[in-house]
Coordinates of C-alpha atoms in Angstrom, one line a residue:
Chain A
M1 CA -5.8 -21.0 -34.9
K2 CA -5.0 -23.9 -32.6
I3 CA -1.4 -25.0 -32.9
L4 CA 0.3 -28.0 -31.3
L5 CA 4.1 -27.9 -30.7
V6 CA 5.7 -31.3 -30.4
D7 CA 9.4 -31.1 -29.3
D8 CA 11.3 -32.6 -26.3
S9 CA 13.3 -29.3 -25.9
K10 CA 11.4 -26.7 -23.9
T11 CA 13.7 -24.0 -25.3
M12 CA 12.8 -25.0 -28.8
R13 CA 9.1 -24.9 -28.0
N14 CA 9.6 -21.5 -26.4
I15 CA 11.3 -20.2 -29.6
Q16 CA 8.5 -21.6 -31.7
K17 CA 5.9 -20.1 -29.4
S18 CA 7.5 -16.7 -29.6
V19 CA 7.6 -16.8 -33.4
L20 CA 3.9 -17.9 -33.5
G21 CA 3.1 -15.2 -31.0
Q22 CA 4.6 -12.6 -33.3
L23 CA 2.5 -14.0 -36.1
G24 CA -0.6 -13.5 -33.9
H25 CA -1.1 -17.1 -32.8
T26 CA -1.8 -17.5 -29.1
E27 CA -3.8 -20.6 -28.8
I28 CA -0.9 -23.0 -28.5
E29 CA -0.6 -26.4 -26.8
E30 CA 2.7 -28.2 -26.1
A31 CA 3.7 -31.9 -26.1
C32 CA 7.1 -33.3 -25.1
D33 CA 7.1 -36.4 -27.4
G34 CA 4.9 -38.4 -29.7
V35 CA 3.1 -40.2 -27.0
D36 CA 2.3 -37.0 -25.2
A37 CA 1.1 -35.5 -28.5
L38 CA -1.2 -38.4 -29.3
S39 CA -2.8 -38.0 -25.9
K40 CA -3.5 -34.3 -26.6
V41 CA -4.7 -34.2 -30.2
G42 CA -8.1 -35.6 -29.4
A43 CA -9.1 -32.9 -26.9
F44 CA -7.2 -30.0 -28.4
E45 CA -8.0 -30.7 -32.1
P46 CA -5.1 -28.7 -33.5
E47 CA -5.3 -26.9 -36.9
L48 CA -1.5 -26.9 -37.4
L49 CA 1.3 -29.1 -35.9
L50 CA 5.0 -28.4 -35.6
V51 CA 6.8 -31.7 -34.9
D52 CA 10.4 -32.5 -34.1
W53 CA 11.8 -35.7 -35.5
N54 CA 14.2 -36.9 -32.8
M55 CA 12.3 -37.4 -29.5
P56 CA 12.3 -40.0 -26.7
N57 CA 9.4 -42.5 -26.2
M58 CA 7.9 -41.9 -29.7
D59 CA 9.8 -40.0 -32.4
G60 CA 8.2 -37.5 -34.7
L61 CA 7.9 -39.8 -37.8
T62 CA 6.1 -42.5 -35.8
F63 CA 3.8 -39.9 -34.4
V64 CA 2.9 -38.5 -37.8
K65 CA 2.2 -42.0 -39.2
K66 CA -0.2 -42.7 -36.3
Y67 CA -1.8 -39.3 -36.4
R68 CA -2.4 -39.6 -40.1
Q69 CA -4.4 -42.8 -39.6
S70 CA -7.2 -40.7 -38.1
D71 CA -6.5 -37.2 -39.5
K72 CA -5.4 -36.8 -43.1
T73 CA -5.8 -33.1 -43.6
T74 CA -4.4 -31.0 -40.6
P75 CA -1.1 -29.5 -41.8
I76 CA 2.1 -30.7 -40.2
I77 CA 5.5 -29.0 -40.4
M78 CA 8.5 -31.1 -39.4
V79 CA 11.2 -29.2 -37.5
T80 CA 14.3 -31.2 -37.5
T81 CA 18.0 -31.7 -38.0
E82 CA 17.5 -34.5 -40.5
T83 CA 18.6 -33.3 -43.9
E84 CA 19.2 -36.4 -46.0
R85 CA 17.0 -36.5 -49.0
A86 CA 15.8 -40.1 -48.2
R87 CA 14.7 -39.0 -44.8
V88 CA 12.8 -36.0 -46.1
V89 CA 11.0 -38.1 -48.7
E90 CA 10.1 -40.6 -45.9
A91 CA 8.6 -37.8 -43.9
I92 CA 6.7 -36.4 -46.8
K93 CA 5.3 -39.9 -47.6
A94 CA 4.2 -40.3 -43.9
G95 CA 2.1 -37.1 -44.3
V96 CA 4.3 -34.2 -43.5
N97 CA 3.3 -31.0 -45.4
N98 CA 6.4 -28.9 -45.0
Y99 CA 9.9 -29.0 -43.6
V100 CA 12.2 -26.7 -41.5
V101 CA 15.8 -27.7 -40.9
K102 CA 17.6 -26.7 -37.8
P103 CA 19.3 -24.4 -37.3
F104 CA 16.6 -22.0 -38.5
T105 CA 16.0 -18.3 -37.9
P106 CA 12.7 -17.0 -36.6
D107 CA 12.1 -15.5 -40.0
L108 CA 12.5 -18.8 -41.8
L109 CA 10.1 -20.6 -39.4
S110 CA 7.6 -17.8 -39.8
Q111 CA 8.0 -18.0 -43.6
R112 CA 7.4 -21.8 -43.6
I113 CA 4.3 -21.5 -41.4
N114 CA 2.8 -18.9 -43.7
E115 CA 3.6 -21.0 -46.8
T116 CA 2.0 -24.1 -45.3
L117 CA -1.1 -22.3 -44.2
E118 CA -1.5 -20.6 -47.6
K119 CA -1.2 -24.0 -49.4
V120 CA -3.8 -25.6 -47.2
A121 CA -6.2 -22.6 -47.7
A122 CA -5.7 -22.8 -51.4
Chain B
M1 CA -46.8 6.4 54.5
D2 CA -47.5 3.2 56.5
D3 CA -51.1 2.3 57.1
T4 CA -51.6 0.8 60.5
S5 CA -54.9 -0.8 61.9
T6 CA -55.3 -0.9 65.5
A7 CA -57.4 -3.4 67.3
T8 CA -57.4 -4.2 70.9
S9 CA -54.8 -6.9 70.7
I10 CA -53.4 -7.0 67.1
S11 CA -52.2 -4.5 64.6
V12 CA -51.6 -4.8 60.8
G13 CA -49.0 -2.7 59.1
I14 CA -48.3 -2.2 55.4
R15 CA -45.0 -0.7 54.5
D16 CA -42.3 -0.4 51.8
A17 CA -44.7 1.1 49.3
G18 CA -47.2 -1.7 49.7
L19 CA -44.7 -4.5 49.3
V20 CA -44.7 -5.8 52.9
C21 CA -47.5 -6.5 55.4
E22 CA -46.7 -7.3 59.0
I23 CA -49.0 -8.4 61.9
T24 CA -48.1 -7.7 65.5
I25 CA -49.9 -9.5 68.4
C26 CA -49.6 -7.6 71.7
A27 CA -48.3 -9.1 74.9
G28 CA -51.0 -10.6 77.0
A29 CA -53.5 -11.0 74.2
D30 CA -55.7 -14.0 74.8
P31 CA -54.9 -16.8 72.3
E32 CA -58.5 -17.9 72.5
T33 CA -59.7 -14.4 71.3
V34 CA -57.0 -13.7 68.9
G35 CA -57.6 -16.5 66.4
E36 CA -57.2 -16.9 62.7
A37 CA -60.6 -15.5 61.8
V38 CA -59.9 -12.2 63.6
C39 CA -56.5 -11.8 61.9
V40 CA -57.9 -12.6 58.4
S41 CA -60.7 -10.2 59.0
E42 CA -58.2 -7.5 60.0
L43 CA -56.0 -8.2 56.9
R44 CA -58.9 -8.1 54.6
G45 CA -59.9 -4.9 56.1
Q46 CA -56.6 -3.5 55.0
G47 CA -57.1 -4.9 51.5
V48 CA -54.4 -7.6 51.8
E49 CA -55.0 -10.6 49.6
I50 CA -55.2 -13.8 51.6
T51 CA -53.1 -16.4 49.8
R52 CA -52.1 -19.8 51.0
E53 CA -48.7 -18.4 51.8
V54 CA -50.4 -15.7 54.0
S55 CA -52.5 -18.3 55.8
E56 CA -49.4 -20.4 56.5
R57 CA -47.5 -17.5 57.9
L58 CA -50.5 -16.5 60.0
A59 CA -50.8 -20.0 61.4
E60 CA -47.1 -19.9 62.3
L61 CA -47.6 -16.6 64.1
L62 CA -50.6 -17.8 66.1
T63 CA -48.8 -20.9 67.1
L64 CA -45.9 -18.8 68.5
H65 CA -48.3 -16.6 70.4
G66 CA -50.2 -19.6 71.8
E67 CA -46.9 -20.9 73.2
D68 CA -45.9 -17.6 74.8
P69 CA -49.0 -15.3 75.1
D70 CA -47.2 -13.0 77.6
S71 CA -44.8 -11.7 74.9
P72 CA -45.6 -9.6 71.9
H73 CA -45.1 -11.3 68.5
A74 CA -44.7 -9.8 65.1
M75 CA -44.3 -11.4 61.6
V76 CA -44.3 -10.4 58.0
V77 CA -47.2 -12.4 56.6
A78 CA -47.4 -11.0 53.0
Q79 CA -44.9 -9.8 50.5
G80 CA -45.6 -8.2 47.1
Q81 CA -43.4 -8.3 44.0
A82 CA -41.1 -5.3 43.5
P83 CA -41.1 -3.8 39.9
V84 CA -38.0 -4.3 37.8
H85 CA -37.3 -0.9 36.3
G86 CA -36.1 -0.7 32.7
Q87 CA -32.5 0.0 31.9
D88 CA -31.4 3.2 30.1
G89 CA -29.9 2.9 26.7
R90 CA -26.1 2.6 26.9
L91 CA -23.0 3.1 24.9
E92 CA -20.5 0.2 24.5
I93 CA -17.2 1.2 22.9
L94 CA -14.9 -1.4 21.5
P95 CA -11.8 -1.9 23.6
K96 CA -9.5 -0.5 20.9
F97 CA -11.2 2.8 21.0
D98 CA -11.9 3.0 24.7
A99 CA -9.5 5.6 26.2
E100 CA -9.9 4.3 29.8
L101 CA -9.0 0.8 28.8
A102 CA -6.1 2.1 26.7
E103 CA -4.8 4.0 29.6
A104 CA -5.0 0.9 31.8
G105 CA -3.0 -1.0 29.1
E106 CA -5.8 -3.4 28.3
T107 CA -5.8 -2.7 24.6
A108 CA -3.2 -3.7 22.0
S109 CA -2.7 -2.0 18.7
E110 CA -1.7 -5.3 17.1
P111 CA -4.0 -8.0 18.4
G112 CA -2.4 -11.3 19.2
E113 CA 1.0 -9.9 19.8
S114 CA 2.5 -10.8 23.1
G115 CA 5.1 -8.0 22.9
V116 CA 7.9 -10.5 22.7
G117 CA 10.1 -10.1 19.6
M118 CA 7.8 -7.5 18.1
D119 CA 8.9 -4.2 16.5
H120 CA 7.8 -1.5 19.0
H121 CA 8.1 1.1 16.3
V122 CA 4.9 -0.2 14.8
R123 CA 2.8 0.0 17.9
S124 CA 0.3 2.8 17.8
A125 CA -0.9 4.9 20.7
F126 CA -3.8 6.3 18.7
A127 CA -7.3 4.9 18.1
L128 CA -7.1 5.0 14.4
V129 CA -10.2 3.9 12.5
E130 CA -10.8 3.0 8.8
S131 CA -13.9 4.0 7.0
G132 CA -16.6 1.4 7.6
E133 CA -15.0 0.0 10.8
Q134 CA -17.2 -0.4 13.9
I135 CA -16.3 1.8 16.8
G136 CA -18.9 0.5 19.3
T137 CA -22.6 -0.3 19.8
L138 CA -25.5 1.9 21.0
H139 CA -27.7 -0.4 23.1
P140 CA -31.5 0.5 23.2
P141 CA -33.3 1.1 26.5
Q142 CA -34.9 -1.9 28.2
P143 CA -38.7 -1.7 29.1
G144 CA -38.6 -3.2 32.7
E145 CA -41.3 -5.4 34.5
D146 CA -44.2 -4.2 36.6
G147 CA -44.5 -5.2 40.3
R148 CA -47.5 -6.1 42.5
S149 CA -48.3 -4.9 46.0
V150 CA -49.6 -7.0 48.9
T151 CA -53.1 -5.6 48.2
G152 CA -52.9 -6.8 44.6
E153 CA -52.3 -3.4 43.0
T154 CA -49.9 -3.1 40.0
I155 CA -46.7 -1.2 40.8
V156 CA -45.7 0.3 37.4
A157 CA -42.0 -0.2 36.4
K158 CA -40.1 2.8 35.1
S159 CA -39.0 2.5 31.4
G160 CA -35.4 3.0 30.4
K161 CA -34.4 6.2 28.6
T162 CA -32.9 6.3 25.2
L163 CA -29.3 7.5 25.1
L164 CA -28.9 10.4 22.7
L165 CA -25.6 10.3 21.0
N166 CA -23.9 13.5 19.8
T167 CA -22.4 12.6 16.4
D168 CA -21.8 14.3 13.1
E169 CA -21.4 13.0 9.5
S170 CA -18.1 11.3 10.4
V171 CA -20.0 8.6 12.2
V172 CA -23.0 6.5 11.3
V173 CA -25.3 4.7 13.8
R174 CA -26.9 1.7 12.0
E175 CA -30.3 0.2 12.8
S176 CA -28.6 -2.6 14.6
G177 CA -27.0 -0.1 16.9
A178 CA -23.6 -0.5 15.4
I179 CA -21.6 2.8 15.5
V180 CA -19.5 2.9 12.4
A181 CA -16.9 5.3 11.1
A182 CA -18.0 7.0 7.9
I183 CA -14.5 8.3 7.2
S184 CA -11.0 7.1 8.1
G185 CA -9.3 9.0 10.9
V186 CA -8.8 9.1 14.6
V187 CA -11.7 8.4 17.0
Q188 CA -12.6 11.1 19.5
I189 CA -15.0 10.1 22.3
E190 CA -16.1 12.6 25.0
G191 CA -19.1 11.4 27.0
R192 CA -21.9 11.0 24.4
K193 CA -19.9 12.8 21.7
I194 CA -18.3 10.6 19.1
R195 CA -16.4 11.9 16.1
V196 CA -13.9 10.7 13.6
L197 CA -11.3 13.4 13.1
Q198 CA -9.2 13.8 10.0
R199 CA -6.5 15.6 11.9
L200 CA -4.2 13.7 14.3
D201 CA -2.6 15.9 17.0
V202 CA 0.4 14.4 18.6
H203 CA 1.1 16.5 21.7
G204 CA 4.6 15.1 22.3
S205 CA 7.2 13.5 20.0
I206 CA 7.0 10.6 17.6
D207 CA 8.9 8.0 19.6
F208 CA 8.2 4.6 21.3
S209 CA 5.3 6.2 23.2
T210 CA 3.5 6.7 19.9
G211 CA 5.0 4.3 17.5
N212 CA 5.0 4.9 13.7
I213 CA 2.1 7.0 12.3
D214 CA 0.1 6.1 9.2
F215 CA -2.8 8.5 9.1
P216 CA -5.5 9.1 6.5
G217 CA -5.7 12.8 7.2
D218 CA -3.5 15.7 8.5
V219 CA -0.9 15.1 11.2
V220 CA 0.4 17.7 13.5
I221 CA 3.3 16.8 15.7
N222 CA 4.0 19.3 18.4
K223 CA 7.5 18.1 19.3
S224 CA 10.1 16.1 17.3
V225 CA 10.3 12.9 15.2
K226 CA 12.9 10.6 16.6
D227 CA 15.3 8.3 14.8
C228 CA 14.0 5.4 12.8
F229 CA 10.3 6.3 13.1
H230 CA 8.0 6.7 10.1
V231 CA 5.2 9.3 9.7
Q232 CA 2.9 8.9 6.8
A233 CA -0.2 11.0 6.1
R234 CA -2.6 11.2 3.2
R235 CA -2.8 14.9 3.6
D236 CA -0.5 17.5 5.3
I237 CA 2.1 16.9 8.0
T238 CA 3.4 19.6 10.3
V239 CA 6.3 19.0 12.7
H240 CA 7.0 21.8 15.2
G241 CA 10.2 20.2 16.5
L242 CA 13.2 18.6 14.9
V243 CA 13.1 15.7 12.5
E244 CA 15.9 13.3 13.2
A245 CA 16.9 10.3 11.1
A246 CA 13.3 9.4 10.4
S247 CA 11.2 9.0 7.3
I248 CA 8.2 11.3 6.6
N249 CA 5.8 11.0 3.7
A250 CA 3.1 13.5 3.2
G251 CA 0.3 13.0 0.6
R252 CA 0.0 16.8 0.3
D253 CA 2.2 19.4 2.0
L254 CA 5.0 19.0 4.6
H255 CA 5.9 21.7 7.1
L256 CA 9.1 21.2 9.0
L257 CA 9.0 24.2 11.3
G258 CA 11.8 23.0 13.5
G259 CA 14.1 21.8 10.6
A260 CA 15.5 18.4 9.8
A261 CA 18.8 16.9 10.8
C262 CA 18.7 13.4 9.3
R263 CA 22.3 12.3 9.5
E264 CA 22.1 10.9 5.9
K265 CA 19.5 8.4 7.0
G266 CA 16.2 10.2 7.0
T267 CA 13.9 10.7 4.0
L268 CA 11.4 13.5 3.6
C269 CA 8.8 13.4 0.9
A270 CA 5.7 15.4 -0.1
E271 CA 3.5 15.1 -3.1
R272 CA 3.1 18.9 -3.1
D273 CA 5.1 21.6 -1.3
I274 CA 7.6 21.5 1.5
E275 CA 8.7 24.3 3.8
A276 CA 11.5 23.8 6.3
R277 CA 13.5 25.9 8.7
Y278 CA 16.7 24.1 7.6
L279 CA 17.7 20.8 6.1
N280 CA 20.8 19.0 7.2
E281 CA 22.0 15.7 5.7
C282 CA 18.7 14.5 4.4
D283 CA 17.1 13.0 1.3
L284 CA 14.2 15.2 0.3
S285 CA 11.7 15.0 -2.6
A286 CA 9.1 17.7 -3.1
G287 CA 6.5 17.2 -5.9
R288 CA 6.1 20.9 -6.2
S289 CA 8.0 23.7 -4.5
L290 CA 10.5 23.9 -1.6
V291 CA 11.0 26.9 0.7
V292 CA 13.9 26.8 3.2
E293 CA 14.3 29.6 5.7
K294 CA 18.0 29.1 6.6
E295 CA 20.3 26.5 5.0
I296 CA 20.5 23.3 3.1
I297 CA 23.6 21.4 4.1
N298 CA 24.9 18.1 2.6
A299 CA 21.4 17.2 1.5
N300 CA 20.2 15.4 -1.6
I301 CA 17.1 17.2 -2.7
A302 CA 14.7 17.0 -5.6
V303 CA 12.3 19.8 -6.2
G304 CA 9.5 19.2 -8.8
A305 CA 8.9 22.9 -9.3
D306 CA 10.5 26.0 -7.7
L307 CA 13.0 26.5 -4.9
I308 CA 12.5 30.2 -3.9
S309 CA 14.4 30.8 -0.7
P310 CA 16.1 34.2 -0.8
N311 CA 17.8 33.7 2.6
C312 CA 18.9 30.2 2.1
T313 CA 22.4 28.9 1.5
I314 CA 23.1 25.6 -0.2
I315 CA 26.3 23.9 1.0
G316 CA 27.4 20.5 -0.2
G317 CA 25.2 17.7 -1.5
M318 CA 23.1 17.6 -4.6
A319 CA 20.1 19.7 -5.5
Y320 CA 17.8 19.0 -8.5
V321 CA 15.5 21.9 -9.2
T322 CA 13.1 21.6 -12.1
G323 CA 11.7 25.1 -12.0
V324 CA 12.9 28.5 -10.8
C325 CA 15.7 28.5 -8.2
E326 CA 16.4 31.6 -6.1
V327 CA 18.8 31.4 -3.1
A328 CA 21.2 33.7 -1.2
E329 CA 24.4 31.6 -1.6
I330 CA 25.6 28.4 -3.1
G331 CA 28.7 26.6 -1.8
S332 CA 30.9 28.0 0.9
E333 CA 34.1 29.9 1.4
R334 CA 35.9 26.5 2.0
N335 CA 35.0 25.4 -1.5
I336 CA 32.8 22.5 -0.4
P337 CA 31.7 20.5 -3.5
T338 CA 28.1 21.4 -4.2
M339 CA 26.1 20.3 -7.2
L340 CA 23.0 21.9 -8.5
S341 CA 21.0 20.5 -11.4
L342 CA 18.6 22.9 -13.0
G343 CA 15.7 22.3 -15.2
K344 CA 15.9 18.5 -15.1
G345 CA 14.2 16.2 -12.7
R346 CA 16.2 13.8 -10.6
D347 CA 13.9 10.9 -11.4
A348 CA 14.4 11.5 -15.1
D349 CA 18.1 11.4 -14.6
R350 CA 17.9 8.2 -12.6
L351 CA 15.6 6.6 -15.1
S352 CA 17.9 7.6 -17.9
G353 CA 20.8 6.1 -16.0
K354 CA 18.9 2.8 -15.5
A355 CA 17.9 2.6 -19.1
E356 CA 21.5 3.2 -20.2
S357 CA 22.8 0.5 -17.8
L358 CA 20.2 -1.9 -19.2
L359 CA 21.3 -1.0 -22.7
Q360 CA 24.8 -1.8 -21.8
T361 CA 23.8 -5.2 -20.4
I362 CA 21.9 -6.0 -23.5
G363 CA 24.8 -4.9 -25.7
D364 CA 27.2 -7.2 -23.7
R365 CA 24.9 -10.2 -24.1
L366 CA 24.4 -9.5 -27.7
V367 CA 28.2 -9.5 -28.3
K368 CA 28.6 -12.7 -26.3
S369 CA 25.8 -14.5 -28.2
Q370 CA 27.0 -13.3 -31.6
A371 CA 30.6 -14.6 -30.8
Q372 CA 29.2 -18.0 -29.8
H373 CA 27.1 -18.1 -32.9
D374 CA 29.9 -17.2 -35.2
Q375 CA 32.3 -19.7 -33.6
L376 CA 29.7 -22.5 -34.0
Q377 CA 28.8 -21.6 -37.5
N378 CA 32.3 -21.0 -38.8
N379 CA 34.3 -23.7 -37.1
T380 CA 32.0 -26.6 -37.5
A381 CA 31.9 -28.5 -40.8
K382 CA 28.8 -30.5 -40.1
L383 CA 26.5 -29.6 -37.2
T384 CA 25.4 -32.3 -34.8
P385 CA 21.7 -32.2 -33.9
A386 CA 22.6 -30.6 -30.5
Q387 CA 24.7 -28.0 -32.3
A388 CA 21.9 -27.3 -34.7
E389 CA 19.6 -26.7 -31.9
Q390 CA 22.1 -24.5 -30.1
L391 CA 22.6 -22.4 -33.2
T392 CA 18.8 -21.9 -33.5
E393 CA 18.7 -20.8 -29.9
L394 CA 21.6 -18.3 -30.5
Q395 CA 20.0 -16.9 -33.6
F396 CA 16.7 -16.4 -31.7
E397 CA 18.6 -14.8 -28.8
I398 CA 20.5 -12.4 -31.1
G399 CA 17.2 -11.4 -32.9
T400 CA 15.5 -10.8 -29.5
Y401 CA 18.5 -8.7 -28.1
R402 CA 18.6 -6.6 -31.3
R403 CA 14.9 -5.9 -31.2
L404 CA 15.2 -4.9 -27.5
E405 CA 18.3 -2.8 -28.1
G406 CA 16.6 -1.0 -30.9
S407 CA 13.4 -0.2 -29.0
L408 CA 15.2 0.8 -25.8
T409 CA 17.7 3.0 -27.6
G410 CA 14.8 4.8 -29.3
A411 CA 13.0 5.2 -25.9
V412 CA 16.1 6.6 -24.1
E413 CA 16.8 9.0 -26.9
G414 CA 13.2 10.2 -26.9
M415 CA 13.2 10.6 -23.1
Q416 CA 16.4 12.6 -23.2
R417 CA 15.1 14.8 -26.0
A418 CA 11.9 15.3 -24.0
V419 CA 13.8 16.2 -20.8
E420 CA 16.2 18.5 -22.5
G421 CA 13.3 20.1 -24.3
V422 CA 11.6 21.1 -21.1
A423 CA 14.8 22.1 -19.4
A424 CA 14.2 25.8 -18.6
V425 CA 17.0 27.2 -16.6
D426 CA 16.4 30.0 -14.2
L427 CA 18.8 30.5 -11.3
T428 CA 19.1 33.6 -9.2
V429 CA 21.9 33.9 -6.6
L430 CA 21.5 37.0 -4.4
K431 CA 24.8 37.0 -2.5
R432 CA 27.5 34.7 -3.8
M433 CA 28.3 31.5 -5.5
W434 CA 31.6 29.9 -4.3
R435 CA 34.3 27.9 -5.9
G436 CA 33.6 24.2 -5.9
V437 CA 30.0 24.5 -7.1
T438 CA 29.0 22.5 -10.2
I439 CA 25.9 23.4 -12.1
L440 CA 24.2 21.1 -14.6
L441 CA 22.1 23.1 -17.1
G442 CA 20.6 20.8 -19.6
V443 CA 23.4 19.6 -21.8
W444 CA 25.9 22.0 -20.1
E445 CA 28.0 21.5 -17.1
A446 CA 29.5 24.6 -15.4
F447 CA 32.4 24.4 -12.9
I448 CA 32.7 27.5 -10.7
E449 CA 36.4 28.1 -10.2
E450 CA 36.3 31.6 -8.8
P451 CA 33.6 33.0 -6.6
I452 CA 30.9 35.0 -8.4
K453 CA 29.3 37.9 -6.5
G454 CA 25.6 38.3 -6.6
P455 CA 23.0 39.3 -7.3
F456 CA 23.1 37.5 -10.7
K457 CA 20.9 35.3 -12.7
I458 CA 21.9 32.3 -14.9
T459 CA 19.6 31.4 -17.8
C460 CA 20.1 29.9 -21.3
N461 CA 20.0 32.1 -24.4
Q462 CA 18.1 31.3 -27.6
S463 CA 20.9 29.1 -28.9
G464 CA 20.8 27.1 -25.6
K465 CA 24.1 28.4 -24.2
P466 CA 24.1 29.5 -20.5
I467 CA 24.5 33.2 -19.8
L468 CA 25.0 35.1 -16.6
T469 CA 23.2 38.4 -16.0
D470 CA 24.5 40.8 -13.4
L471 CA 21.3 42.0 -11.8
T472 CA 22.9 45.2 -10.5
A473 CA 24.4 46.3 -13.8
D474 CA 21.8 44.6 -15.9
S475 CA 24.5 43.3 -18.2
S476 CA 24.9 39.8 -19.6
V477 CA 27.9 37.6 -20.5
E478 CA 28.2 34.0 -21.5
L479 CA 28.7 31.9 -18.4
S480 CA 31.8 30.5 -19.9
T481 CA 33.6 33.8 -19.4
V482 CA 33.4 33.5 -15.6
A483 CA 33.3 29.7 -15.2
R484 CA 34.6 26.6 -16.9
V485 CA 31.7 25.3 -19.0
R486 CA 31.6 22.1 -21.1
S487 CA 29.1 20.0 -22.9
R488 CA 27.8 16.9 -21.1
I489 CA 27.4 15.1 -24.4
E490 CA 30.8 13.4 -25.2
D491 CA 32.0 12.8 -28.7
E492 CA 29.5 15.3 -30.1
G493 CA 29.5 19.0 -30.4
A494 CA 27.1 20.6 -28.0
D495 CA 25.7 22.8 -30.8
E496 CA 24.9 19.7 -32.8
A497 CA 23.3 18.1 -29.8
I498 CA 21.1 21.1 -29.2
A499 CA 20.2 21.3 -32.9
A500 CA 19.2 17.6 -32.8

């Protein structure tokens, strides 16, 4: 499965990559912000996206809104420190399928990824 | 034989195997009588071809005679073409392998080096060749070109002869004439005989005159190996003289017939067996057995199999012997600390030490990460985004360290169990073991505090405890009755450790 990681922190991307590796996913592309991610989705055609909210140039929410204009089905998991209910609802409305709040454990991230993929498959 | 025609006043001579024709006009011959027609007729009579060149020469001669008829005149009027004989086949050896050039100092073992600032240890005096490398070229014979006599006859040129090389299966001569080594080794060229030998004989010592040796076959050194030089061979190495602080590495067996005194700097290594007259202050590793004729002094040795040297004394240093060990004496009257590890490989010990050190490092990092994590989680009411990210990183680090610690601990324990499991102890001392000797036997450590007279044997009984058997009386006692013996596993009973 092709997975795109969108986060401005390389450490975070490495952690996510490691968790995905343990789940058997190795076809992974990385983007450091929303602009970078938009430039990569066309060629990479991801089947799952893990997106941070707070990023320079283009934040995660703006990216999700723009991405959803052309792709309405590919699952997106928001990985963020935003916990306010209104913010979560805003993200869900923009087209996010699942939510992981930082700090998270590798087990929690792995659980959310599995949940999301199962829902999409169903 | 020259063929001369005699007329009254002129003579024609053909010589040099038909390549030269000379006419002589006698003194006093009448120029009116001796004209061109007479001369041409005489030449034709001898079979000489009359070319324009011949006519011109003849005219020149007649003019000379007309000017001075009282003197004799001679001139070469015709010349043939000598044959060019073919060249014999020849052998061209590349400069690197040409002994004459090497002796004249025209070859360099490291092309392009001027000698300034280079390490002279790495220069080699031997014409070493790798399999597939060209040694030289065998040039074929050349056919030659026929000549022509003054009478128009062909003078046949001699053809060149093929050079027959004397080679064996170590050398291949390709269709192109390239002489190529079929195996790696040292090139031997004697006249037409070319061989690649898998044995390198060094008549003197390994020093600046030879440089380091890295040879694909056997190496025999008739004298010594000097300080700081390296000798490496894929097969056996034999040194008849002394090995100084040098490094020697044999792919098979190592024979140190003159002994080794390495001053704690030299290393001696063989994949299979090592035999030595004596070993002094060296680091030695034998893949299989070691046999020492006299003594091992202050050496660090590791023997993969047996050390059977009934006349040898081990004094000082550390010896690891995986298999059977039989020596005359261990230690000395002056109680020099001497360590002997039986039934356990040095490499396994080192590996185990490294793994334990790595485990310690991981443990330390784990404690540090956990402390940071706890501090952040417990002392912060609401996490900032940066703190939330830091906490995620710490959680990930802690998980990773725990996984590493778990798998490494399992691996180390498994390795230790495996090593202890194969630790068969069999030590025979024929004369005496002195105070100051420490013997490591699996999980046990024995300190010899009073000399023990030989011949005796130390083994482990069925419960794993070391026992000493007096070979004269054929009676056995626990080693702990004659030496201080303690378990090497701290905080655990040795019995439990063995049971585990």
